[in-house]
Amino acid sequence: MKNNSCSRKGGKMMEDFQAIHKLPHGDSPYVRAKYAQLVDKDPDAAIVLFWKAINAGDRVDSALKDMAVVMKQQDRAEEAIEAIKSFRGRCSRQAQESLDNVLIDLYKKCGQLDEQIQLLKQKLQMIYQGEAFNGKPTKTARSHGKKFQVTIKQETTRILGNLGWAYMQQMKYAAAEIVYRKAQEIDPDANKACNLCLCLIKQVKYKEARYVLDGVLQGKLSGSDDPKSVGRAGELLQELGRFEPGKYASPSPSPPTGVSLEDAFVEGLDQLMNQWAPFRSRRLPIFEEISPQRDQLAC
């Protein structure tokens, strides 16, 4: 009886243990890989077991994604990129979008900006064509163990924000300005406003930069009270303060030279904006400015 009691207690403890660590049940290579990752904290062993799971066809979608994440944490991002490219063909259609998100993070980690930009634009194209979220209006995401719903509109502005940041890393500030302005039209927030302000400063558009920054300083935007945004806004204000008012009075916005977006990008974004805000004109002003020049911004 004592042994049976101990066995029941042991089984209950194991169930509780699995629940706490969100471990799947069983003894397959994938389950053992998750145990090595989350419990033993042995990333090298986890990677080996994830490889075995992929080769054995054991929860390939999750195994490939989880292995890439662990590799990134181990500064093996380039290996993770090659693994995803090599094995994503074994994954389901539903897993492809998640794998793209992992790839974007890996490209960012490796500094492969051209690849990151290309993939971000592909994801935008999927949204325009109604192929994102497997055709559904929302998707379930997870952060810090909690699930929440993400809308197409939120996903669009998130991707545009990442695209703008990538252009900034390439010092393509005019391109970044275009993207950030569009993101702000869809879902304005303080973080993107600060990035847009920096883009304008880099282009010597100080008057416009101050106007954008005022939205953060006056608390008009979502996230204006976030300590990071407050700190960045203060730094940008100091940078603008280095210029005398008379020196940074700029004329009305002019079309960025040598910068445009593709027709599909422009028209697709217009269509989305018309769905979300029907009162807007069919052709958005910012794209009217850049539409005559469509042969550059190719990444």
PDB file of C-alpha atoms in Angstrom:
ATOM      1  CA  MET A   1       0.000   0.000   0.000  1.00  0.00           C
ATOM      2  CA  LYS A   2       2.836   2.318   0.867  1.00  0.00           C
ATOM      3  CA  ASN A   3       4.454   1.771  -2.540  1.00  0.00           C
ATOM      4  CA  ASN A   4       1.158   2.404  -4.305  1.00  0.00           C
ATOM      5  CA  SER A   5       0.679   5.589  -2.315  1.00  0.00           C
ATOM      6  CA  CYS A   6       4.170   6.765  -3.187  1.00  0.00           C
ATOM      7  CA  SER A   7       3.541   5.941  -6.827  1.00  0.00           C
ATOM      8  CA  ARG A   8       0.340   7.987  -6.867  1.00  0.00           C
ATOM      9  CA  LYS A   9       2.105  10.903  -5.170  1.00  0.00           C
ATOM     10  CA  GLY A  10       4.997  10.630  -7.610  1.00  0.00           C
ATOM     11  CA  GLY A  11       2.616  10.634 -10.563  1.00  0.00           C
ATOM     12  CA  LYS A  12       0.787  13.677  -9.201  1.00  0.00           C
ATOM     13  CA  MET A  13       4.089  15.490  -8.617  1.00  0.00           C
ATOM     14  CA  MET A  14       5.167  14.734 -12.192  1.00  0.00           C
ATOM     15  CA  GLU A  15       1.861  16.057 -13.558  1.00  0.00           C
ATOM     16  CA  ASP A  16       2.240  19.230 -11.497  1.00  0.00           C
ATOM     17  CA  PHE A  17       5.851  19.509 -12.663  1.00  0.00           C
ATOM     18  CA  GLN A  18       4.826  19.203 -16.296  1.00  0.00           C
ATOM     19  CA  ALA A  19       2.067  21.752 -15.835  1.00  0.00           C
ATOM     20  CA  ILE A  20       4.398  24.296 -14.188  1.00  0.00           C
ATOM     21  CA  HIS A  21       7.020  23.973 -16.921  1.00  0.00           C
ATOM     22  CA  LYS A  22       4.404  23.559 -19.686  1.00  0.00           C
ATOM     23  CA  LEU A  23       5.988  20.280 -20.730  1.00  0.00           C
ATOM     24  CA  PRO A  24       4.202  18.000 -23.197  1.00  0.00           C
ATOM     25  CA  HIS A  25       3.430  14.460 -22.061  1.00  0.00           C
ATOM     26  CA  GLY A  26       5.265  11.363 -23.234  1.00  0.00           C
ATOM     27  CA  ASP A  27       8.856  10.263 -23.768  1.00  0.00           C
ATOM     28  CA  SER A  28       9.475  11.196 -27.393  1.00  0.00           C
ATOM     29  CA  PRO A  29      12.579  13.097 -28.588  1.00  0.00           C
ATOM     30  CA  TYR A  30      10.600  16.354 -28.595  1.00  0.00           C
ATOM     31  CA  VAL A  31       9.393  15.870 -25.022  1.00  0.00           C
ATOM     32  CA  ARG A  32      12.938  15.080 -23.875  1.00  0.00           C
ATOM     33  CA  ALA A  33      14.222  18.135 -25.752  1.00  0.00           C
ATOM     34  CA  LYS A  34      11.751  20.367 -23.933  1.00  0.00           C
ATOM     35  CA  TYR A  35      12.758  18.777 -20.627  1.00  0.00           C
ATOM     36  CA  ALA A  36      16.432  19.509 -21.391  1.00  0.00           C
ATOM     37  CA  GLN A  37      15.569  23.075 -22.404  1.00  0.00           C
ATOM     38  CA  LEU A  38      13.203  24.053 -19.591  1.00  0.00           C
ATOM     39  CA  VAL A  39      14.137  21.827 -16.655  1.00  0.00           C
ATOM     40  CA  ASP A  40      17.758  20.768 -17.016  1.00  0.00           C
ATOM     41  CA  LYS A  41      18.666  24.150 -18.553  1.00  0.00           C
ATOM     42  CA  ASP A  42      21.000  22.291 -20.912  1.00  0.00           C
ATOM     43  CA  PRO A  43      20.685  24.036 -24.300  1.00  0.00           C
ATOM     44  CA  ASP A  44      23.280  21.864 -26.045  1.00  0.00           C
ATOM     45  CA  ALA A  45      21.422  18.686 -25.108  1.00  0.00           C
ATOM     46  CA  ALA A  46      18.130  20.314 -26.078  1.00  0.00           C
ATOM     47  CA  ILE A  47      19.437  21.194 -29.542  1.00  0.00           C
ATOM     48  CA  VAL A  48      20.619  17.610 -30.142  1.00  0.00           C
ATOM     49  CA  LEU A  49      17.230  16.246 -29.083  1.00  0.00           C
ATOM     50  CA  PHE A  50      15.357  18.786 -31.211  1.00  0.00           C
ATOM     51  CA  TRP A  51      17.401  17.571 -34.202  1.00  0.00           C
ATOM     52  CA  LYS A  52      16.377  13.999 -33.370  1.00  0.00           C
ATOM     53  CA  ALA A  53      12.745  15.055 -33.125  1.00  0.00           C
ATOM     54  CA  ILE A  54      12.875  16.729 -36.553  1.00  0.00           C
ATOM     55  CA  ASN A  55      14.532  13.705 -38.164  1.00  0.00           C
ATOM     56  CA  ALA A  56      12.013  11.386 -36.503  1.00  0.00           C
ATOM     57  CA  GLY A  57       9.070  13.502 -37.645  1.00  0.00           C
ATOM     58  CA  ASP A  58       8.138  14.188 -34.018  1.00  0.00           C
ATOM     59  CA  ARG A  59       6.225  17.494 -33.716  1.00  0.00           C
ATOM     60  CA  VAL A  60       8.406  18.984 -36.436  1.00  0.00           C
ATOM     61  CA  ASP A  61       6.652  22.385 -36.425  1.00  0.00           C
ATOM     62  CA  SER A  62       7.408  22.987 -32.758  1.00  0.00           C
ATOM     63  CA  ALA A  63      10.770  21.222 -32.756  1.00  0.00           C
ATOM     64  CA  LEU A  64      12.220  23.369 -35.556  1.00  0.00           C
ATOM     65  CA  LYS A  65      10.948  26.633 -34.092  1.00  0.00           C
ATOM     66  CA  ASP A  66      12.066  25.782 -30.538  1.00  0.00           C
ATOM     67  CA  MET A  67      15.481  24.632 -31.722  1.00  0.00           C
ATOM     68  CA  ALA A  68      16.006  27.874 -33.636  1.00  0.00           C
ATOM     69  CA  VAL A  69      15.099  29.904 -30.550  1.00  0.00           C
ATOM     70  CA  VAL A  70      17.571  27.963 -28.385  1.00  0.00           C
ATOM     71  CA  MET A  71      20.277  28.345 -31.049  1.00  0.00           C
ATOM     72  CA  LYS A  72      19.699  32.094 -31.104  1.00  0.00           C
ATOM     73  CA  GLN A  73      20.136  32.202 -27.324  1.00  0.00           C
ATOM     74  CA  GLN A  74      23.437  30.347 -27.780  1.00  0.00           C
ATOM     75  CA  ASP A  75      24.691  32.862 -30.372  1.00  0.00           C
ATOM     76  CA  ARG A  76      24.242  30.293 -33.116  1.00  0.00           C
ATOM     77  CA  ALA A  77      21.804  32.399 -35.109  1.00  0.00           C
ATOM     78  CA  GLU A  78      23.378  31.662 -38.500  1.00  0.00           C
ATOM     79  CA  GLU A  79      23.026  27.910 -37.879  1.00  0.00           C
ATOM     80  CA  ALA A  80      19.408  28.481 -36.893  1.00  0.00           C
ATOM     81  CA  ILE A  81      18.739  30.344 -40.143  1.00  0.00           C
ATOM     82  CA  GLU A  82      20.158  27.484 -42.195  1.00  0.00           C
ATOM     83  CA  ALA A  83      18.162  24.952 -40.177  1.00  0.00           C
ATOM     84  CA  ILE A  84      14.890  26.760 -40.825  1.00  0.00           C
ATOM     85  CA  LYS A  85      15.650  27.123 -44.534  1.00  0.00           C
ATOM     86  CA  SER A  86      16.560  23.439 -44.788  1.00  0.00           C
ATOM     87  CA  PHE A  87      13.677  21.919 -42.832  1.00  0.00           C
ATOM     88  CA  ARG A  88      10.714  24.296 -43.086  1.00  0.00           C
ATOM     89  CA  GLY A  89       9.523  22.236 -46.041  1.00  0.00           C
ATOM     90  CA  ARG A  90       8.694  19.473 -43.546  1.00  0.00           C
ATOM     91  CA  CYS A  91       6.505  21.833 -41.527  1.00  0.00           C
ATOM     92  CA  SER A  92       2.803  22.458 -41.942  1.00  0.00           C
ATOM     93  CA  ARG A  93       1.352  25.458 -43.743  1.00  0.00           C
ATOM     94  CA  GLN A  94       0.093  26.789 -40.422  1.00  0.00           C
ATOM     95  CA  ALA A  95       3.656  26.903 -39.036  1.00  0.00           C
ATOM     96  CA  GLN A  96       5.175  28.985 -41.840  1.00  0.00           C
ATOM     97  CA  GLU A  97       4.127  32.350 -40.434  1.00  0.00           C
ATOM     98  CA  SER A  98       5.660  31.579 -37.032  1.00  0.00           C
ATOM     99  CA  LEU A  99       8.855  30.417 -38.712  1.00  0.00           C
ATOM    100  CA  ASP A 100       9.005  33.693 -40.645  1.00  0.00           C
ATOM    101  CA  ASN A 101       8.772  35.603 -37.357  1.00  0.00           C
ATOM    102  CA  VAL A 102      11.646  33.559 -35.935  1.00  0.00           C
ATOM    103  CA  LEU A 103      13.668  34.164 -39.115  1.00  0.00           C
ATOM    104  CA  ILE A 104      13.150  37.925 -38.849  1.00  0.00           C
ATOM    105  CA  ASP A 105      14.548  37.874 -35.307  1.00  0.00           C
ATOM    106  CA  LEU A 106      17.487  35.756 -36.467  1.00  0.00           C
ATOM    107  CA  TYR A 107      18.271  38.083 -39.381  1.00  0.00           C
ATOM    108  CA  LYS A 108      18.177  40.989 -36.943  1.00  0.00           C
ATOM    109  CA  LYS A 109      20.523  39.153 -34.582  1.00  0.00           C
ATOM    110  CA  CYS A 110      22.991  38.476 -37.417  1.00  0.00           C
ATOM    111  CA  GLY A 111      22.745  41.959 -38.896  1.00  0.00           C
ATOM    112  CA  GLN A 112      21.403  40.552 -42.181  1.00  0.00           C
ATOM    113  CA  LEU A 113      19.325  43.646 -42.875  1.00  0.00           C
ATOM    114  CA  ASP A 114      18.576  43.033 -46.556  1.00  0.00           C
ATOM    115  CA  GLU A 115      17.160  39.598 -45.764  1.00  0.00           C
ATOM    116  CA  GLN A 116      15.185  41.007 -42.840  1.00  0.00           C
ATOM    117  CA  ILE A 117      13.701  43.774 -44.989  1.00  0.00           C
ATOM    118  CA  GLN A 118      12.799  41.387 -47.785  1.00  0.00           C
ATOM    119  CA  LEU A 119      10.978  39.051 -45.412  1.00  0.00           C
ATOM    120  CA  LEU A 120       9.140  41.910 -43.701  1.00  0.00           C
ATOM    121  CA  LYS A 121       7.926  43.137 -47.078  1.00  0.00           C
ATOM    122  CA  GLN A 122       6.818  39.615 -47.968  1.00  0.00           C
ATOM    123  CA  LYS A 123       4.782  39.491 -44.766  1.00  0.00           C
ATOM    124  CA  LEU A 124       3.179  42.822 -45.641  1.00  0.00           C
ATOM    125  CA  GLN A 125       2.356  41.453 -49.071  1.00  0.00           C
ATOM    126  CA  MET A 126       0.640  38.480 -47.438  1.00  0.00           C
ATOM    127  CA  ILE A 127      -1.471  40.848 -45.355  1.00  0.00           C
ATOM    128  CA  TYR A 128      -2.471  42.838 -48.429  1.00  0.00           C
ATOM    129  CA  GLN A 129      -3.478  39.645 -50.230  1.00  0.00           C
ATOM    130  CA  GLY A 130      -5.488  38.352 -47.261  1.00  0.00           C
ATOM    131  CA  GLU A 131      -3.149  35.410 -46.670  1.00  0.00           C
ATOM    132  CA  ALA A 132      -1.879  36.385 -43.186  1.00  0.00           C
ATOM    133  CA  PHE A 133      -3.138  34.550 -40.091  1.00  0.00           C
ATOM    134  CA  ASN A 134      -4.218  31.755 -42.458  1.00  0.00           C
ATOM    135  CA  GLY A 135      -7.019  33.990 -43.672  1.00  0.00           C
ATOM    136  CA  LYS A 136      -8.395  34.775 -40.199  1.00  0.00           C
ATOM    137  CA  PRO A 137      -8.902  38.323 -38.840  1.00  0.00           C
ATOM    138  CA  THR A 138      -6.975  37.599 -35.627  1.00  0.00           C
ATOM    139  CA  LYS A 139      -4.415  35.163 -34.308  1.00  0.00           C
ATOM    140  CA  THR A 140      -3.530  33.915 -30.842  1.00  0.00           C
ATOM    141  CA  ALA A 141      -0.108  34.979 -29.624  1.00  0.00           C
ATOM    142  CA  ARG A 142       1.758  34.198 -26.428  1.00  0.00           C
ATOM    143  CA  SER A 143       3.990  36.414 -24.301  1.00  0.00           C
ATOM    144  CA  HIS A 144       5.438  35.525 -20.895  1.00  0.00           C
ATOM    145  CA  GLY A 145       3.172  32.502 -20.724  1.00  0.00           C
ATOM    146  CA  LYS A 146      -0.032  34.471 -21.405  1.00  0.00           C
ATOM    147  CA  LYS A 147      -2.181  34.187 -24.510  1.00  0.00           C
ATOM    148  CA  PHE A 148      -3.734  37.181 -26.239  1.00  0.00           C
ATOM    149  CA  GLN A 149      -5.354  38.047 -29.561  1.00  0.00           C
ATOM    150  CA  VAL A 150      -3.549  40.036 -32.252  1.00  0.00           C
ATOM    151  CA  THR A 151      -5.492  41.772 -35.025  1.00  0.00           C
ATOM    152  CA  ILE A 152      -4.403  42.261 -38.616  1.00  0.00           C
ATOM    153  CA  LYS A 153      -4.168  45.998 -37.980  1.00  0.00           C
ATOM    154  CA  GLN A 154      -1.843  45.461 -34.990  1.00  0.00           C
ATOM    155  CA  GLU A 155       0.279  43.026 -36.999  1.00  0.00           C
ATOM    156  CA  THR A 156       0.576  45.497 -39.878  1.00  0.00           C
ATOM    157  CA  THR A 157       1.804  48.342 -37.699  1.00  0.00           C
ATOM    158  CA  ARG A 158       4.206  45.979 -35.887  1.00  0.00           C
ATOM    159  CA  ILE A 159       5.749  44.876 -39.191  1.00  0.00           C
ATOM    160  CA  LEU A 160       5.948  48.451 -40.451  1.00  0.00           C
ATOM    161  CA  GLY A 161       7.698  49.441 -37.220  1.00  0.00           C
ATOM    162  CA  ASN A 162      10.257  46.662 -37.696  1.00  0.00           C
ATOM    163  CA  LEU A 163      10.719  47.625 -41.339  1.00  0.00           C
ATOM    164  CA  GLY A 164      11.303  51.242 -40.400  1.00  0.00           C
ATOM    165  CA  TRP A 165      13.876  50.228 -37.806  1.00  0.00           C
ATOM    166  CA  ALA A 166      15.711  48.049 -40.339  1.00  0.00           C
ATOM    167  CA  TYR A 167      15.903  50.965 -42.785  1.00  0.00           C
ATOM    168  CA  MET A 168      17.261  53.149 -39.992  1.00  0.00           C
ATOM    169  CA  GLN A 169      20.062  50.647 -39.388  1.00  0.00           C
ATOM    170  CA  GLN A 170      20.958  51.021 -43.062  1.00  0.00           C
ATOM    171  CA  MET A 171      20.846  54.806 -42.613  1.00  0.00           C
ATOM    172  CA  LYS A 172      18.060  54.996 -45.220  1.00  0.00           C
ATOM    173  CA  TYR A 173      16.256  57.643 -43.222  1.00  0.00           C
ATOM    174  CA  ALA A 174      13.944  58.818 -46.003  1.00  0.00           C
ATOM    175  CA  ALA A 175      12.670  55.267 -46.496  1.00  0.00           C
ATOM    176  CA  ALA A 176      12.305  54.821 -42.735  1.00  0.00           C
ATOM    177  CA  GLU A 177      10.348  58.086 -42.528  1.00  0.00           C
ATOM    178  CA  ILE A 178       7.860  56.870 -45.128  1.00  0.00           C
ATOM    179  CA  VAL A 179       7.295  53.599 -43.302  1.00  0.00           C
ATOM    180  CA  TYR A 180       7.017  55.157 -39.835  1.00  0.00           C
ATOM    181  CA  ARG A 181       4.557  57.774 -41.038  1.00  0.00           C
ATOM    182  CA  LYS A 182       2.366  55.022 -42.447  1.00  0.00           C
ATOM    183  CA  ALA A 183       2.613  52.997 -39.228  1.00  0.00           C
ATOM    184  CA  GLN A 184       1.605  56.067 -37.243  1.00  0.00           C
ATOM    185  CA  GLU A 185      -1.433  56.600 -39.459  1.00  0.00           C
ATOM    186  CA  ILE A 186      -2.598  53.087 -38.686  1.00  0.00           C
ATOM    187  CA  ASP A 187      -1.844  52.888 -34.956  1.00  0.00           C
ATOM    188  CA  PRO A 188       0.118  55.825 -33.485  1.00  0.00           C
ATOM    189  CA  ASP A 189       2.299  55.348 -30.425  1.00  0.00           C
ATOM    190  CA  ALA A 190       5.148  57.136 -28.668  1.00  0.00           C
ATOM    191  CA  ASN A 191       7.903  54.664 -29.561  1.00  0.00           C
ATOM    192  CA  LYS A 192       7.341  54.929 -33.316  1.00  0.00           C
ATOM    193  CA  ALA A 193       6.940  58.692 -32.968  1.00  0.00           C
ATOM    194  CA  CYS A 194      10.411  58.919 -31.398  1.00  0.00           C
ATOM    195  CA  ASN A 195      11.863  56.831 -34.231  1.00  0.00           C
ATOM    196  CA  LEU A 196      10.125  59.032 -36.802  1.00  0.00           C
ATOM    197  CA  CYS A 197      11.486  62.111 -35.029  1.00  0.00           C
ATOM    198  CA  LEU A 198      15.019  60.718 -35.264  1.00  0.00           C
ATOM    199  CA  CYS A 199      14.549  60.015 -38.995  1.00  0.00           C
ATOM    200  CA  LEU A 200      13.515  63.628 -39.516  1.00  0.00           C
ATOM    201  CA  ILE A 201      16.453  64.974 -37.498  1.00  0.00           C
ATOM    202  CA  LYS A 202      18.841  62.920 -39.638  1.00  0.00           C
ATOM    203  CA  GLN A 203      17.331  64.571 -42.724  1.00  0.00           C
ATOM    204  CA  VAL A 204      17.611  68.072 -41.220  1.00  0.00           C
ATOM    205  CA  LYS A 205      13.820  68.383 -41.032  1.00  0.00           C
ATOM    206  CA  TYR A 206      13.936  69.918 -37.572  1.00  0.00           C
ATOM    207  CA  LYS A 207      10.599  71.707 -37.639  1.00  0.00           C
ATOM    208  CA  GLU A 208       8.756  68.514 -38.589  1.00  0.00           C
ATOM    209  CA  ALA A 209      10.753  66.569 -36.018  1.00  0.00           C
ATOM    210  CA  ARG A 210       9.712  68.983 -33.258  1.00  0.00           C
ATOM    211  CA  TYR A 211       6.075  68.708 -34.302  1.00  0.00           C
ATOM    212  CA  VAL A 212       6.226  64.882 -34.075  1.00  0.00           C
ATOM    213  CA  LEU A 213       8.062  65.022 -30.754  1.00  0.00           C
ATOM    214  CA  ASP A 214       5.493  67.385 -29.264  1.00  0.00           C
ATOM    215  CA  GLY A 215       2.912  64.624 -29.581  1.00  0.00           C
ATOM    216  CA  VAL A 216       4.967  62.525 -27.176  1.00  0.00           C
ATOM    217  CA  LEU A 217       5.915  65.373 -24.832  1.00  0.00           C
ATOM    218  CA  GLN A 218       2.281  66.453 -24.531  1.00  0.00           C
ATOM    219  CA  GLY A 219       1.100  62.919 -23.786  1.00  0.00           C
ATOM    220  CA  LYS A 220      -1.075  62.694 -26.885  1.00  0.00           C
ATOM    221  CA  LEU A 221       0.131  59.254 -27.960  1.00  0.00           C
ATOM    222  CA  SER A 222      -0.223  55.776 -26.528  1.00  0.00           C
ATOM    223  CA  GLY A 223       2.832  54.965 -24.420  1.00  0.00           C
ATOM    224  CA  SER A 224       3.790  58.609 -23.864  1.00  0.00           C
ATOM    225  CA  ASP A 225       4.067  57.926 -20.128  1.00  0.00           C
ATOM    226  CA  ASP A 226       6.343  54.916 -20.551  1.00  0.00           C
ATOM    227  CA  PRO A 227       9.718  55.648 -18.873  1.00  0.00           C
ATOM    228  CA  LYS A 228      11.672  54.563 -21.963  1.00  0.00           C
ATOM    229  CA  SER A 229       9.635  56.824 -24.240  1.00  0.00           C
ATOM    230  CA  VAL A 230       9.938  59.703 -21.772  1.00  0.00           C
ATOM    231  CA  GLY A 231      13.716  59.224 -21.666  1.00  0.00           C
ATOM    232  CA  ARG A 232      14.047  59.031 -25.454  1.00  0.00           C
ATOM    233  CA  ALA A 233      11.839  62.071 -25.931  1.00  0.00           C
ATOM    234  CA  GLY A 234      14.067  64.007 -23.534  1.00  0.00           C
ATOM    235  CA  GLU A 235      17.195  63.006 -25.449  1.00  0.00           C
ATOM    236  CA  LEU A 236      15.639  63.979 -28.776  1.00  0.00           C
ATOM    237  CA  LEU A 237      14.507  67.295 -27.329  1.00  0.00           C
ATOM    238  CA  GLN A 238      18.078  68.004 -26.216  1.00  0.00           C
ATOM    239  CA  GLU A 239      19.348  67.177 -29.676  1.00  0.00           C
ATOM    240  CA  LEU A 240      16.813  69.514 -31.258  1.00  0.00           C
ATOM    241  CA  GLY A 241      17.769  72.166 -28.716  1.00  0.00           C
ATOM    242  CA  ARG A 242      21.257  72.329 -30.213  1.00  0.00           C
ATOM    243  CA  PHE A 243      19.763  74.191 -33.160  1.00  0.00           C
ATOM    244  CA  GLU A 244      18.539  77.758 -32.943  1.00  0.00           C
ATOM    245  CA  PRO A 245      14.850  78.124 -33.867  1.00  0.00           C
ATOM    246  CA  GLY A 246      15.625  80.232 -36.914  1.00  0.00           C
ATOM    247  CA  LYS A 247      17.957  77.584 -38.278  1.00  0.00           C
ATOM    248  CA  TYR A 248      15.541  74.724 -38.369  1.00  0.00           C
ATOM    249  CA  ALA A 249      12.453  76.316 -39.825  1.00  0.00           C
ATOM    250  CA  SER A 250      11.923  73.981 -42.767  1.00  0.00           C
ATOM    251  CA  PRO A 251       9.517  74.349 -45.663  1.00  0.00           C
ATOM    252  CA  SER A 252       6.485  72.147 -46.090  1.00  0.00           C
ATOM    253  CA  PRO A 253       7.329  68.448 -46.547  1.00  0.00           C
ATOM    254  CA  SER A 254       8.820  67.648 -49.921  1.00  0.00           C
ATOM    255  CA  PRO A 255       9.039  64.279 -51.634  1.00  0.00           C
ATOM    256  CA  PRO A 256      12.046  62.256 -50.418  1.00  0.00           C
ATOM    257  CA  THR A 257      14.584  62.119 -53.234  1.00  0.00           C
ATOM    258  CA  GLY A 258      15.423  58.743 -54.715  1.00  0.00           C
ATOM    259  CA  VAL A 259      12.930  56.868 -52.560  1.00  0.00           C
ATOM    260  CA  SER A 260       9.706  55.101 -53.382  1.00  0.00           C
ATOM    261  CA  LEU A 261       7.755  51.981 -52.623  1.00  0.00           C
ATOM    262  CA  GLU A 262       6.542  49.422 -55.122  1.00  0.00           C
ATOM    263  CA  ASP A 263       3.096  49.728 -56.704  1.00  0.00           C
ATOM    264  CA  ALA A 264       1.871  46.611 -54.894  1.00  0.00           C
ATOM    265  CA  PHE A 265       3.027  48.015 -51.572  1.00  0.00           C
ATOM    266  CA  VAL A 266       1.338  51.366 -52.166  1.00  0.00           C
ATOM    267  CA  GLU A 267      -1.920  50.033 -53.553  1.00  0.00           C
ATOM    268  CA  GLY A 268      -2.188  47.260 -50.981  1.00  0.00           C
ATOM    269  CA  LEU A 269      -1.660  49.640 -48.104  1.00  0.00           C
ATOM    270  CA  ASP A 270      -4.206  52.043 -49.561  1.00  0.00           C
ATOM    271  CA  GLN A 271      -6.764  49.250 -49.716  1.00  0.00           C
ATOM    272  CA  LEU A 272      -6.144  48.268 -46.116  1.00  0.00           C
ATOM    273  CA  MET A 273      -6.413  51.864 -44.966  1.00  0.00           C
ATOM    274  CA  ASN A 274      -9.680  52.248 -46.873  1.00  0.00           C
ATOM    275  CA  GLN A 275     -11.069  49.239 -44.999  1.00  0.00           C
ATOM    276  CA  TRP A 276     -10.002  50.577 -41.608  1.00  0.00           C
ATOM    277  CA  ALA A 277     -10.840  54.232 -42.250  1.00  0.00           C
ATOM    278  CA  PRO A 278     -13.308  54.622 -45.165  1.00  0.00           C
ATOM    279  CA  PHE A 279     -13.425  58.385 -44.753  1.00  0.00           C
ATOM    280  CA  ARG A 280      -9.850  58.739 -45.989  1.00  0.00           C
ATOM    281  CA  SER A 281      -9.171  59.656 -49.577  1.00  0.00           C
ATOM    282  CA  ARG A 282      -8.453  56.738 -51.841  1.00  0.00           C
ATOM    283  CA  ARG A 283      -4.859  57.876 -52.341  1.00  0.00           C
ATOM    284  CA  LEU A 284      -3.028  58.768 -49.155  1.00  0.00           C
ATOM    285  CA  PRO A 285      -1.020  62.025 -49.259  1.00  0.00           C
ATOM    286  CA  ILE A 286       2.282  60.437 -48.340  1.00  0.00           C
ATOM    287  CA  PHE A 287       2.032  58.024 -51.250  1.00  0.00           C
ATOM    288  CA  GLU A 288       0.969  60.804 -53.591  1.00  0.00           C
ATOM    289  CA  GLU A 289       4.301  62.408 -52.728  1.00  0.00           C
ATOM    290  CA  ILE A 290       6.414  59.362 -53.503  1.00  0.00           C
ATOM    291  CA  SER A 291       4.435  57.626 -56.245  1.00  0.00           C
ATOM    292  CA  PRO A 292       6.212  59.420 -59.145  1.00  0.00           C
ATOM    293  CA  GLN A 293       9.460  57.702 -58.130  1.00  0.00           C
ATOM    294  CA  ARG A 294       9.132  53.911 -58.037  1.00  0.00           C
ATOM    295  CA  ASP A 295      12.455  52.577 -59.203  1.00  0.00           C
ATOM    296  CA  GLN A 296      14.345  52.541 -55.925  1.00  0.00           C
ATOM    297  CA  LEU A 297      13.988  51.369 -52.323  1.00  0.00           C
ATOM    298  CA  ALA A 298      14.639  47.871 -53.638  1.00  0.00           C
ATOM    299  CA  CYS A 299      15.783  45.624 -50.801  1.00  0.00           C
TER     300      CYS A 299
END
